Amino acid sequence: VQLQASGGGSVQAGGSLRLSCVASGHMANRYVMGWFRQAPGKEREFVATVTFNSAATYYADFVRGRFIISRDNAGNTVYLQMNALKPEDTALYYCAATNVPTTDQRKYTSWGRGTQVTVSS
């Protein structure tokens, strides 16, 4: 499956952004989808994931209550609504796909190019 992320940008602290990731390819809407991020000088880390039928979502502790992951299978798109953004949320955000619900990025087999999110104080 091929993934294309978009929606990044620059925003002030407390603001909101919505990232989108369009999946294409065979059975694209049957994958578990996740969002990850990598800040400068840091390791890439898990942000959120959603099962293929949206029955379950999982979040990293540092975004729980602020970010919401959702998907539209008809449009093969997964979203990450980011609210109450903080400067420490500044990172390159990636969407990824896997066959099993997991927060382990090593199990994600398809990755899109990142979209930059910059939050200023």
mmCIF file of N, CA and C in Angstrom:
data_model
loop_
_atom_site.group_PDB
_atom_site.id
_atom_site.type_symbol
_atom_site.label_atom_id
_atom_site.label_comp_id
_atom_site.label_asym_id
_atom_site.label_seq_id
_atom_site.Cartn_x
_atom_site.Cartn_y
_atom_site.Cartn_z
ATOM 1 N N VAL A 1 0.841 -1.178 0.000
ATOM 2 C CA VAL A 1 0.000 0.000 0.000
ATOM 3 C C VAL A 1 0.890 1.248 0.000
ATOM 4 N N GLN A 2 0.446 2.256 -0.745
ATOM 5 C CA GLN A 2 1.191 3.517 -0.816
ATOM 6 C C GLN A 2 0.464 4.561 0.027
ATOM 7 N N LEU A 3 1.220 5.378 0.701
ATOM 8 C CA LEU A 3 0.653 6.356 1.628
ATOM 9 C C LEU A 3 1.151 7.754 1.307
ATOM 10 N N GLN A 4 0.255 8.708 1.396
ATOM 11 C CA GLN A 4 0.604 10.101 1.153
ATOM 12 C C GLN A 4 0.005 10.955 2.253
ATOM 13 N N ALA A 5 0.875 11.536 3.061
ATOM 14 C CA ALA A 5 0.424 12.381 4.168
ATOM 15 C C ALA A 5 0.454 13.849 3.780
ATOM 16 N N SER A 6 -0.454 14.608 4.377
ATOM 17 C CA SER A 6 -0.508 16.045 4.139
ATOM 18 C C SER A 6 -1.160 16.728 5.332
ATOM 19 N N GLY A 7 -1.160 18.062 5.300
ATOM 20 C CA GLY A 7 -1.852 18.816 6.333
ATOM 21 C C GLY A 7 -0.963 19.478 7.354
ATOM 22 N N GLY A 8 0.333 19.230 7.271
ATOM 23 C CA GLY A 8 1.228 19.866 8.215
ATOM 24 C C GLY A 8 1.306 21.362 7.978
ATOM 25 N N GLY A 9 1.921 22.061 8.921
ATOM 26 C CA GLY A 9 2.071 23.494 8.794
ATOM 27 C C GLY A 9 2.617 24.093 10.065
ATOM 28 N N SER A 10 2.533 25.407 10.133
ATOM 29 C CA SER A 10 3.006 26.130 11.309
ATOM 30 C C SER A 10 1.817 26.703 12.058
ATOM 31 N N VAL A 11 1.838 26.585 13.360
ATOM 32 C CA VAL A 11 0.725 27.059 14.181
ATOM 33 C C VAL A 11 1.280 27.509 15.527
ATOM 34 N N GLN A 12 0.560 28.403 16.171
ATOM 35 C CA GLN A 12 0.965 28.835 17.508
ATOM 36 C C GLN A 12 0.490 27.836 18.549
ATOM 37 N N ALA A 13 1.154 27.831 19.671
ATOM 38 C CA ALA A 13 0.771 26.954 20.774
ATOM 39 C C ALA A 13 -0.697 27.165 21.127
ATOM 40 N N GLY A 14 -1.384 26.058 21.355
ATOM 41 C CA GLY A 14 -2.808 26.107 21.640
ATOM 42 C C GLY A 14 -3.670 25.939 20.413
ATOM 43 N N GLY A 15 -3.058 26.011 19.238
ATOM 44 C CA GLY A 15 -3.808 25.889 17.993
ATOM 45 C C GLY A 15 -4.056 24.442 17.601
ATOM 46 N N SER A 16 -4.650 24.279 16.425
ATOM 47 C CA SER A 16 -5.033 22.954 15.935
ATOM 48 C C SER A 16 -4.585 22.766 14.494
ATOM 49 N N LEU A 17 -4.349 21.516 14.149
ATOM 50 C CA LEU A 17 -4.085 21.117 12.770
ATOM 51 C C LEU A 17 -4.724 19.753 12.554
ATOM 52 N N ARG A 18 -5.062 19.466 11.311
ATOM 53 C CA ARG A 18 -5.548 18.131 10.975
ATOM 54 C C ARG A 18 -4.688 17.551 9.874
ATOM 55 N N LEU A 19 -4.063 16.433 10.176
ATOM 56 C CA LEU A 19 -3.261 15.721 9.190
ATOM 57 C C LEU A 19 -4.136 14.693 8.483
ATOM 58 N N SER A 20 -3.841 14.469 7.222
ATOM 59 C CA SER A 20 -4.530 13.461 6.432
ATOM 60 C C SER A 20 -3.513 12.519 5.821
ATOM 61 N N CYS A 21 -3.930 11.294 5.616
ATOM 62 C CA CYS A 21 -3.072 10.299 4.967
ATOM 63 C C CYS A 21 -3.956 9.473 4.046
ATOM 64 N N VAL A 22 -3.692 9.575 2.765
ATOM 65 C CA VAL A 22 -4.453 8.823 1.771
ATOM 66 C C VAL A 22 -3.693 7.559 1.410
ATOM 67 N N ALA A 23 -4.390 6.439 1.473
ATOM 68 C CA ALA A 23 -3.791 5.148 1.138
ATOM 69 C C ALA A 23 -4.288 4.683 -0.222
ATOM 70 N N SER A 24 -3.406 4.104 -0.991
ATOM 71 C CA SER A 24 -3.799 3.559 -2.287
ATOM 72 C C SER A 24 -3.155 2.189 -2.455
ATOM 73 N N GLY A 25 -3.798 1.362 -3.250
ATOM 74 C CA GLY A 25 -3.291 0.017 -3.462
ATOM 75 C C GLY A 25 -4.316 -1.019 -3.071
ATOM 76 N N HIS A 26 -3.936 -2.266 -3.255
ATOM 77 C CA HIS A 26 -4.835 -3.384 -3.011
ATOM 78 C C HIS A 26 -5.284 -3.431 -1.551
ATOM 79 N N MET A 27 -6.580 -3.445 -1.340
ATOM 80 C CA MET A 27 -7.191 -3.551 -0.010
ATOM 81 C C MET A 27 -6.618 -2.496 0.950
ATOM 82 N N ALA A 28 -6.451 -1.287 0.452
ATOM 83 C CA ALA A 28 -5.840 -0.234 1.267
ATOM 84 C C ALA A 28 -6.627 0.055 2.528
ATOM 85 N N ASN A 29 -7.944 -0.111 2.485
ATOM 86 C CA ASN A 29 -8.747 0.217 3.659
ATOM 87 C C ASN A 29 -8.835 -0.919 4.667
ATOM 88 N N ARG A 30 -8.061 -1.986 4.474
ATOM 89 C CA ARG A 30 -8.084 -3.107 5.397
ATOM 90 C C ARG A 30 -6.895 -3.112 6.358
ATOM 91 N N TYR A 31 -6.054 -2.096 6.260
ATOM 92 C CA TYR A 31 -4.865 -2.046 7.088
ATOM 93 C C TYR A 31 -5.125 -1.303 8.397
ATOM 94 N N VAL A 32 -4.415 -1.689 9.413
ATOM 95 C CA VAL A 32 -4.318 -0.876 10.624
ATOM 96 C C VAL A 32 -3.431 0.320 10.275
ATOM 97 N N MET A 33 -3.850 1.499 10.649
ATOM 98 C CA MET A 33 -3.117 2.710 10.285
ATOM 99 C C MET A 33 -2.600 3.410 11.533
ATOM 100 N N GLY A 34 -1.412 3.944 11.432
ATOM 101 C CA GLY A 34 -0.825 4.626 12.576
ATOM 102 C C GLY A 34 -0.164 5.930 12.181
ATOM 103 N N TRP A 35 0.020 6.767 13.161
ATOM 104 C CA TRP A 35 0.785 8.003 13.017
ATOM 105 C C TRP A 35 1.986 7.936 13.962
ATOM 106 N N PHE A 36 3.103 8.377 13.455
ATOM 107 C CA PHE A 36 4.339 8.449 14.217
ATOM 108 C C PHE A 36 4.941 9.831 13.997
ATOM 109 N N ARG A 37 5.898 10.194 14.833
ATOM 110 C CA ARG A 37 6.550 11.482 14.630
ATOM 111 C C ARG A 37 8.017 11.407 15.019
ATOM 112 N N GLN A 38 8.787 12.292 14.419
ATOM 113 C CA GLN A 38 10.205 12.367 14.733
ATOM 114 C C GLN A 38 10.616 13.823 14.831
ATOM 115 N N ALA A 39 11.039 14.196 16.018
ATOM 116 C CA ALA A 39 11.528 15.549 16.261
ATOM 117 C C ALA A 39 13.029 15.597 15.969
ATOM 118 N N PRO A 40 13.554 16.765 15.677
ATOM 119 C CA PRO A 40 14.986 16.878 15.383
ATOM 120 C C PRO A 40 15.842 16.327 16.520
ATOM 121 N N GLY A 41 16.760 15.443 16.182
ATOM 122 C CA GLY A 41 17.665 14.886 17.176
ATOM 123 C C GLY A 41 17.068 13.801 18.052
ATOM 124 N N LYS A 42 15.838 13.393 17.737
ATOM 125 C CA LYS A 42 15.182 12.375 18.553
ATOM 126 C C LYS A 42 14.793 11.169 17.716
ATOM 127 N N GLU A 43 14.501 10.074 18.401
ATOM 128 C CA GLU A 43 14.038 8.881 17.719
ATOM 129 C C GLU A 43 12.581 9.062 17.273
ATOM 130 N N ARG A 44 12.227 8.343 16.249
ATOM 131 C CA ARG A 44 10.826 8.357 15.818
ATOM 132 C C ARG A 44 10.003 7.651 16.889
ATOM 133 N N GLU A 45 8.801 8.198 17.175
ATOM 134 C CA GLU A 45 7.977 7.646 18.242
ATOM 135 C C GLU A 45 6.527 7.477 17.803
ATOM 136 N N PHE A 46 5.858 6.558 18.457
ATOM 137 C CA PHE A 46 4.449 6.279 18.191
ATOM 138 C C PHE A 46 3.583 7.426 18.687
ATOM 139 N N VAL A 47 2.545 7.751 17.911
ATOM 140 C CA VAL A 47 1.580 8.779 18.305
ATOM 141 C C VAL A 47 0.193 8.178 18.506
ATOM 142 N N ALA A 48 -0.329 7.512 17.471
ATOM 143 C CA ALA A 48 -1.682 6.970 17.555
ATOM 144 C C ALA A 48 -1.868 5.909 16.473
ATOM 145 N N THR A 49 -2.843 5.019 16.713
ATOM 146 C CA THR A 49 -3.174 4.022 15.714
ATOM 147 C C THR A 49 -4.656 3.708 15.789
ATOM 148 N N VAL A 50 -5.203 3.242 14.659
ATOM 149 C CA VAL A 50 -6.620 2.888 14.579
ATOM 150 C C VAL A 50 -6.744 1.588 13.797
ATOM 151 N N THR A 51 -7.603 0.696 14.277
ATOM 152 C CA THR A 51 -7.822 -0.562 13.567
ATOM 153 C C THR A 51 -8.578 -0.317 12.262
ATOM 154 N N PHE A 52 -8.625 -1.332 11.404
ATOM 155 C CA PHE A 52 -9.172 -1.123 10.066
ATOM 156 C C PHE A 52 -10.646 -0.746 10.094
ATOM 157 N N ASN A 53 -11.383 -1.223 11.109
ATOM 158 C CA ASN A 53 -12.829 -0.932 11.183
ATOM 159 C C ASN A 53 -13.141 0.143 12.222
ATOM 160 N N SER A 54 -12.094 0.832 12.706
ATOM 161 C CA SER A 54 -12.236 1.903 13.710
ATOM 162 C C SER A 54 -12.783 1.409 15.041
ATOM 163 N N ALA A 55 -12.739 0.107 15.271
ATOM 164 C CA ALA A 55 -13.256 -0.431 16.522
ATOM 165 C C ALA A 55 -12.379 -0.062 17.708
ATOM 166 N N ALA A 56 -11.111 0.164 17.452
ATOM 167 C CA ALA A 56 -10.192 0.470 18.546
ATOM 168 C C ALA A 56 -9.169 1.513 18.115
ATOM 169 N N THR A 57 -8.831 2.380 19.054
ATOM 170 C CA THR A 57 -7.776 3.367 18.842
ATOM 171 C C THR A 57 -6.820 3.317 20.039
ATOM 172 N N TYR A 58 -5.575 3.660 19.788
ATOM 173 C CA TYR A 58 -4.571 3.687 20.843
ATOM 174 C C TYR A 58 -3.766 4.967 20.686
ATOM 175 N N TYR A 59 -3.385 5.545 21.819
ATOM 176 C CA TYR A 59 -2.659 6.812 21.797
ATOM 177 C C TYR A 59 -1.450 6.758 22.715
ATOM 178 N N ALA A 60 -0.438 7.493 22.336
ATOM 179 C CA ALA A 60 0.678 7.720 23.249
ATOM 180 C C ALA A 60 0.183 8.608 24.382
ATOM 181 N N ASP A 61 0.752 8.418 25.545
ATOM 182 C CA ASP A 61 0.295 9.185 26.711
ATOM 183 C C ASP A 61 0.399 10.682 26.490
ATOM 184 N N PHE A 62 1.416 11.111 25.767
ATOM 185 C CA PHE A 62 1.635 12.542 25.631
ATOM 186 C C PHE A 62 0.662 13.228 24.676
ATOM 187 N N VAL A 63 -0.191 12.473 23.966
ATOM 188 C CA VAL A 63 -1.190 13.092 23.097
ATOM 189 C C VAL A 63 -2.617 12.745 23.488
ATOM 190 N N ARG A 64 -2.762 11.797 24.399
ATOM 191 C CA ARG A 64 -4.107 11.376 24.789
ATOM 192 C C ARG A 64 -4.888 12.574 25.341
ATOM 193 N N GLY A 65 -6.096 12.749 24.828
ATOM 194 C CA GLY A 65 -6.928 13.864 25.243
ATOM 195 C C GLY A 65 -6.771 15.104 24.376
ATOM 196 N N ARG A 66 -5.716 15.127 23.561
ATOM 197 C CA ARG A 66 -5.491 16.275 22.666
ATOM 198 C C ARG A 66 -5.621 15.886 21.194
ATOM 199 N N PHE A 67 -5.166 14.705 20.838
ATOM 200 C CA PHE A 67 -5.200 14.247 19.453
ATOM 201 C C PHE A 67 -6.290 13.194 19.279
ATOM 202 N N ILE A 68 -6.875 13.159 18.090
ATOM 203 C CA ILE A 68 -7.871 12.154 17.762
ATOM 204 C C ILE A 68 -7.533 11.547 16.405
ATOM 205 N N ILE A 69 -7.427 10.228 16.376
ATOM 206 C CA ILE A 69 -7.200 9.535 15.112
ATOM 207 C C ILE A 69 -8.533 8.982 14.629
ATOM 208 N N SER A 70 -8.769 9.082 13.330
ATOM 209 C CA SER A 70 -9.996 8.558 12.749
ATOM 210 C C SER A 70 -9.706 8.161 11.307
ATOM 211 N N ARG A 71 -10.656 7.458 10.708
ATOM 212 C CA ARG A 71 -10.458 7.050 9.330
ATOM 213 C C ARG A 71 -11.774 7.027 8.586
ATOM 214 N N ASP A 72 -11.656 7.209 7.296
ATOM 215 C CA ASP A 72 -12.778 7.161 6.371
ATOM 216 C C ASP A 72 -12.430 6.105 5.335
ATOM 217 N N ASN A 73 -12.921 4.913 5.523
ATOM 218 C CA ASN A 73 -12.537 3.815 4.625
ATOM 219 C C ASN A 73 -13.066 4.004 3.204
ATOM 220 N N ALA A 74 -14.180 4.693 3.081
ATOM 221 C CA ALA A 74 -14.704 4.943 1.731
ATOM 222 C C ALA A 74 -13.713 5.782 0.932
ATOM 223 N N GLY A 75 -13.019 6.674 1.632
ATOM 224 C CA GLY A 75 -12.050 7.523 0.963
ATOM 225 C C GLY A 75 -10.619 7.090 1.174
ATOM 226 N N ASN A 76 -10.426 5.918 1.809
ATOM 227 C CA ASN A 76 -9.083 5.398 2.078
ATOM 228 C C ASN A 76 -8.199 6.435 2.758
ATOM 229 N N THR A 77 -8.779 7.143 3.715
ATOM 230 C CA THR A 77 -8.041 8.228 4.356
ATOM 231 C C THR A 77 -8.078 8.069 5.875
ATOM 232 N N VAL A 78 -6.950 8.317 6.497
ATOM 233 C CA VAL A 78 -6.873 8.362 7.954
ATOM 234 C C VAL A 78 -6.481 9.772 8.356
ATOM 235 N N TYR A 79 -7.052 10.235 9.450
ATOM 236 C CA TYR A 79 -6.838 11.596 9.907
ATOM 237 C C TYR A 79 -6.198 11.611 11.300
ATOM 238 N N LEU A 80 -5.517 12.691 11.571
ATOM 239 C CA LEU A 80 -5.044 12.949 12.923
ATOM 240 C C LEU A 80 -5.410 14.389 13.256
ATOM 241 N N GLN A 81 -6.445 14.543 14.054
ATOM 242 C CA GLN A 81 -6.845 15.856 14.523
ATOM 243 C C GLN A 81 -6.007 16.201 15.734
ATOM 244 N N MET A 82 -5.256 17.279 15.640
ATOM 245 C CA MET A 82 -4.349 17.666 16.715
ATOM 246 C C MET A 82 -4.825 18.982 17.314
ATOM 247 N N ASN A 83 -5.200 18.949 18.573
ATOM 248 C CA ASN A 83 -5.683 20.124 19.280
ATOM 249 C C ASN A 83 -4.742 20.481 20.420
ATOM 250 N N ALA A 84 -4.886 21.687 20.913
ATOM 251 C CA ALA A 84 -4.068 22.146 22.042
ATOM 252 C C ALA A 84 -2.592 21.850 21.804
ATOM 253 N N LEU A 85 -2.128 22.214 20.630
ATOM 254 C CA LEU A 85 -0.749 21.889 20.264
ATOM 255 C C LEU A 85 0.256 22.630 21.135
ATOM 256 N N LYS A 86 1.362 21.938 21.379
ATOM 257 C CA LYS A 86 2.439 22.472 22.213
ATOM 258 C C LYS A 86 3.722 22.550 21.376
ATOM 259 N N PRO A 87 4.636 23.414 21.750
ATOM 260 C CA PRO A 87 5.910 23.470 21.012
ATOM 261 C C PRO A 87 6.605 22.108 20.931
ATOM 262 N N GLU A 88 6.459 21.292 21.950
ATOM 263 C CA GLU A 88 7.096 19.966 21.941
ATOM 264 C C GLU A 88 6.436 18.988 20.969
ATOM 265 N N ASP A 89 5.326 19.382 20.371
ATOM 266 C CA ASP A 89 4.701 18.570 19.314
ATOM 267 C C ASP A 89 5.363 18.810 17.956
ATOM 268 N N THR A 90 6.267 19.755 17.887
ATOM 269 C CA THR A 90 6.970 20.030 16.639
ATOM 270 C C THR A 90 7.757 18.804 16.198
ATOM 271 N N ALA A 91 7.476 18.342 14.984
ATOM 272 C CA ALA A 91 8.108 17.120 14.483
ATOM 273 C C ALA A 91 7.673 16.884 13.044
ATOM 274 N N LEU A 92 8.329 15.920 12.447
ATOM 275 C CA LEU A 92 7.902 15.405 11.152
ATOM 276 C C LEU A 92 6.963 14.239 11.447
ATOM 277 N N TYR A 93 5.746 14.325 10.949
ATOM 278 C CA TYR A 93 4.732 13.320 11.237
ATOM 279 C C TYR A 93 4.590 12.373 10.051
ATOM 280 N N TYR A 94 4.584 11.072 10.359
ATOM 281 C CA TYR A 94 4.483 10.032 9.349
ATOM 282 C C TYR A 94 3.231 9.200 9.569
ATOM 283 N N CYS A 95 2.595 8.780 8.475
ATOM 284 C CA CYS A 95 1.570 7.752 8.590
ATOM 285 C C CYS A 95 2.160 6.441 8.112
ATOM 286 N N ALA A 96 1.616 5.359 8.641
ATOM 287 C CA ALA A 96 2.140 4.035 8.343
ATOM 288 C C ALA A 96 1.016 3.013 8.412
ATOM 289 N N ALA A 97 1.251 1.860 7.780
ATOM 290 C CA ALA A 97 0.239 0.814 7.711
ATOM 291 C C ALA A 97 0.827 -0.521 8.146
ATOM 292 N N THR A 98 -0.033 -1.330 8.774
ATOM 293 C CA THR A 98 0.366 -2.651 9.209
ATOM 294 C C THR A 98 -0.844 -3.570 9.208
ATOM 295 N N ASN A 99 -0.588 -4.874 9.405
ATOM 296 C CA ASN A 99 -1.691 -5.835 9.401
ATOM 297 C C ASN A 99 -2.234 -6.151 10.784
ATOM 298 N N VAL A 100 -1.508 -5.731 11.823
ATOM 299 C CA VAL A 100 -1.947 -6.067 13.177
ATOM 300 C C VAL A 100 -1.977 -4.812 14.039
ATOM 301 N N PRO A 101 -2.918 -4.714 14.954
ATOM 302 C CA PRO A 101 -2.954 -3.546 15.849
ATOM 303 C C PRO A 101 -1.724 -3.548 16.749
ATOM 304 N N THR A 102 -0.913 -2.515 16.616
ATOM 305 C CA THR A 102 0.317 -2.456 17.397
ATOM 306 C C THR A 102 0.824 -1.030 17.477
ATOM 307 N N THR A 103 1.549 -0.758 18.539
ATOM 308 C CA THR A 103 2.213 0.543 18.666
ATOM 309 C C THR A 103 3.690 0.433 18.283
ATOM 310 N N ASP A 104 4.129 -0.779 17.962
ATOM 311 C CA ASP A 104 5.524 -1.049 17.625
ATOM 312 C C ASP A 104 5.801 -0.679 16.170
ATOM 313 N N GLN A 105 6.570 0.358 15.966
ATOM 314 C CA GLN A 105 6.802 0.834 14.604
ATOM 315 C C GLN A 105 7.539 -0.183 13.748
ATOM 316 N N ARG A 106 8.239 -1.119 14.369
ATOM 317 C CA ARG A 106 8.958 -2.141 13.600
ATOM 318 C C ARG A 106 8.005 -3.056 12.844
ATOM 319 N N LYS A 107 6.739 -3.094 13.259
ATOM 320 C CA LYS A 107 5.771 -3.961 12.621
ATOM 321 C C LYS A 107 4.987 -3.252 11.511
ATOM 322 N N TYR A 108 5.260 -2.003 11.304
ATOM 323 C CA TYR A 108 4.588 -1.267 10.228
ATOM 324 C C TYR A 108 5.394 -1.452 8.945
ATOM 325 N N THR A 109 4.710 -1.880 7.903
ATOM 326 C CA THR A 109 5.403 -2.292 6.683
ATOM 327 C C THR A 109 5.380 -1.249 5.575
ATOM 328 N N SER A 110 4.463 -0.306 5.649
ATOM 329 C CA SER A 110 4.390 0.741 4.635
ATOM 330 C C SER A 110 4.414 2.093 5.330
ATOM 331 N N TRP A 111 5.181 3.015 4.764
ATOM 332 C CA TRP A 111 5.340 4.337 5.348
ATOM 333 C C TRP A 111 5.175 5.400 4.274
ATOM 334 N N GLY A 112 4.526 6.483 4.675
ATOM 335 C CA GLY A 112 4.449 7.628 3.790
ATOM 336 C C GLY A 112 5.570 8.599 4.085
ATOM 337 N N ARG A 113 5.728 9.581 3.226
ATOM 338 C CA ARG A 113 6.665 10.659 3.528
ATOM 339 C C ARG A 113 6.063 11.521 4.627
ATOM 340 N N GLY A 114 6.900 12.100 5.408
ATOM 341 C CA GLY A 114 6.426 12.882 6.528
ATOM 342 C C GLY A 114 5.848 14.225 6.128
ATOM 343 N N THR A 115 5.062 14.768 7.004
ATOM 344 C CA THR A 115 4.557 16.123 6.853
ATOM 345 C C THR A 115 4.956 16.902 8.103
ATOM 346 N N GLN A 116 5.529 18.086 7.900
ATOM 347 C CA GLN A 116 6.123 18.839 9.006
ATOM 348 C C GLN A 116 5.073 19.613 9.783
ATOM 349 N N VAL A 117 5.133 19.489 11.089
ATOM 350 C CA VAL A 117 4.304 20.276 11.994
ATOM 351 C C VAL A 117 5.238 21.104 12.868
ATOM 352 N N THR A 118 5.018 22.407 12.875
ATOM 353 C CA THR A 118 5.835 23.312 13.680
ATOM 354 C C THR A 118 4.919 24.132 14.577
ATOM 355 N N VAL A 119 5.163 24.068 15.871
ATOM 356 C CA VAL A 119 4.345 24.782 16.845
ATOM 357 C C VAL A 119 5.224 25.802 17.554
ATOM 358 N N SER A 120 4.850 27.048 17.452
ATOM 359 C CA SER A 120 5.631 28.115 18.075
ATOM 360 C C SER A 120 4.980 28.568 19.374
ATOM 361 N N SER A 121 5.806 29.021 20.277
ATOM 362 C CA SER A 121 5.289 29.433 21.589
ATOM 363 C C SER A 121 4.907 30.903 21.592
#
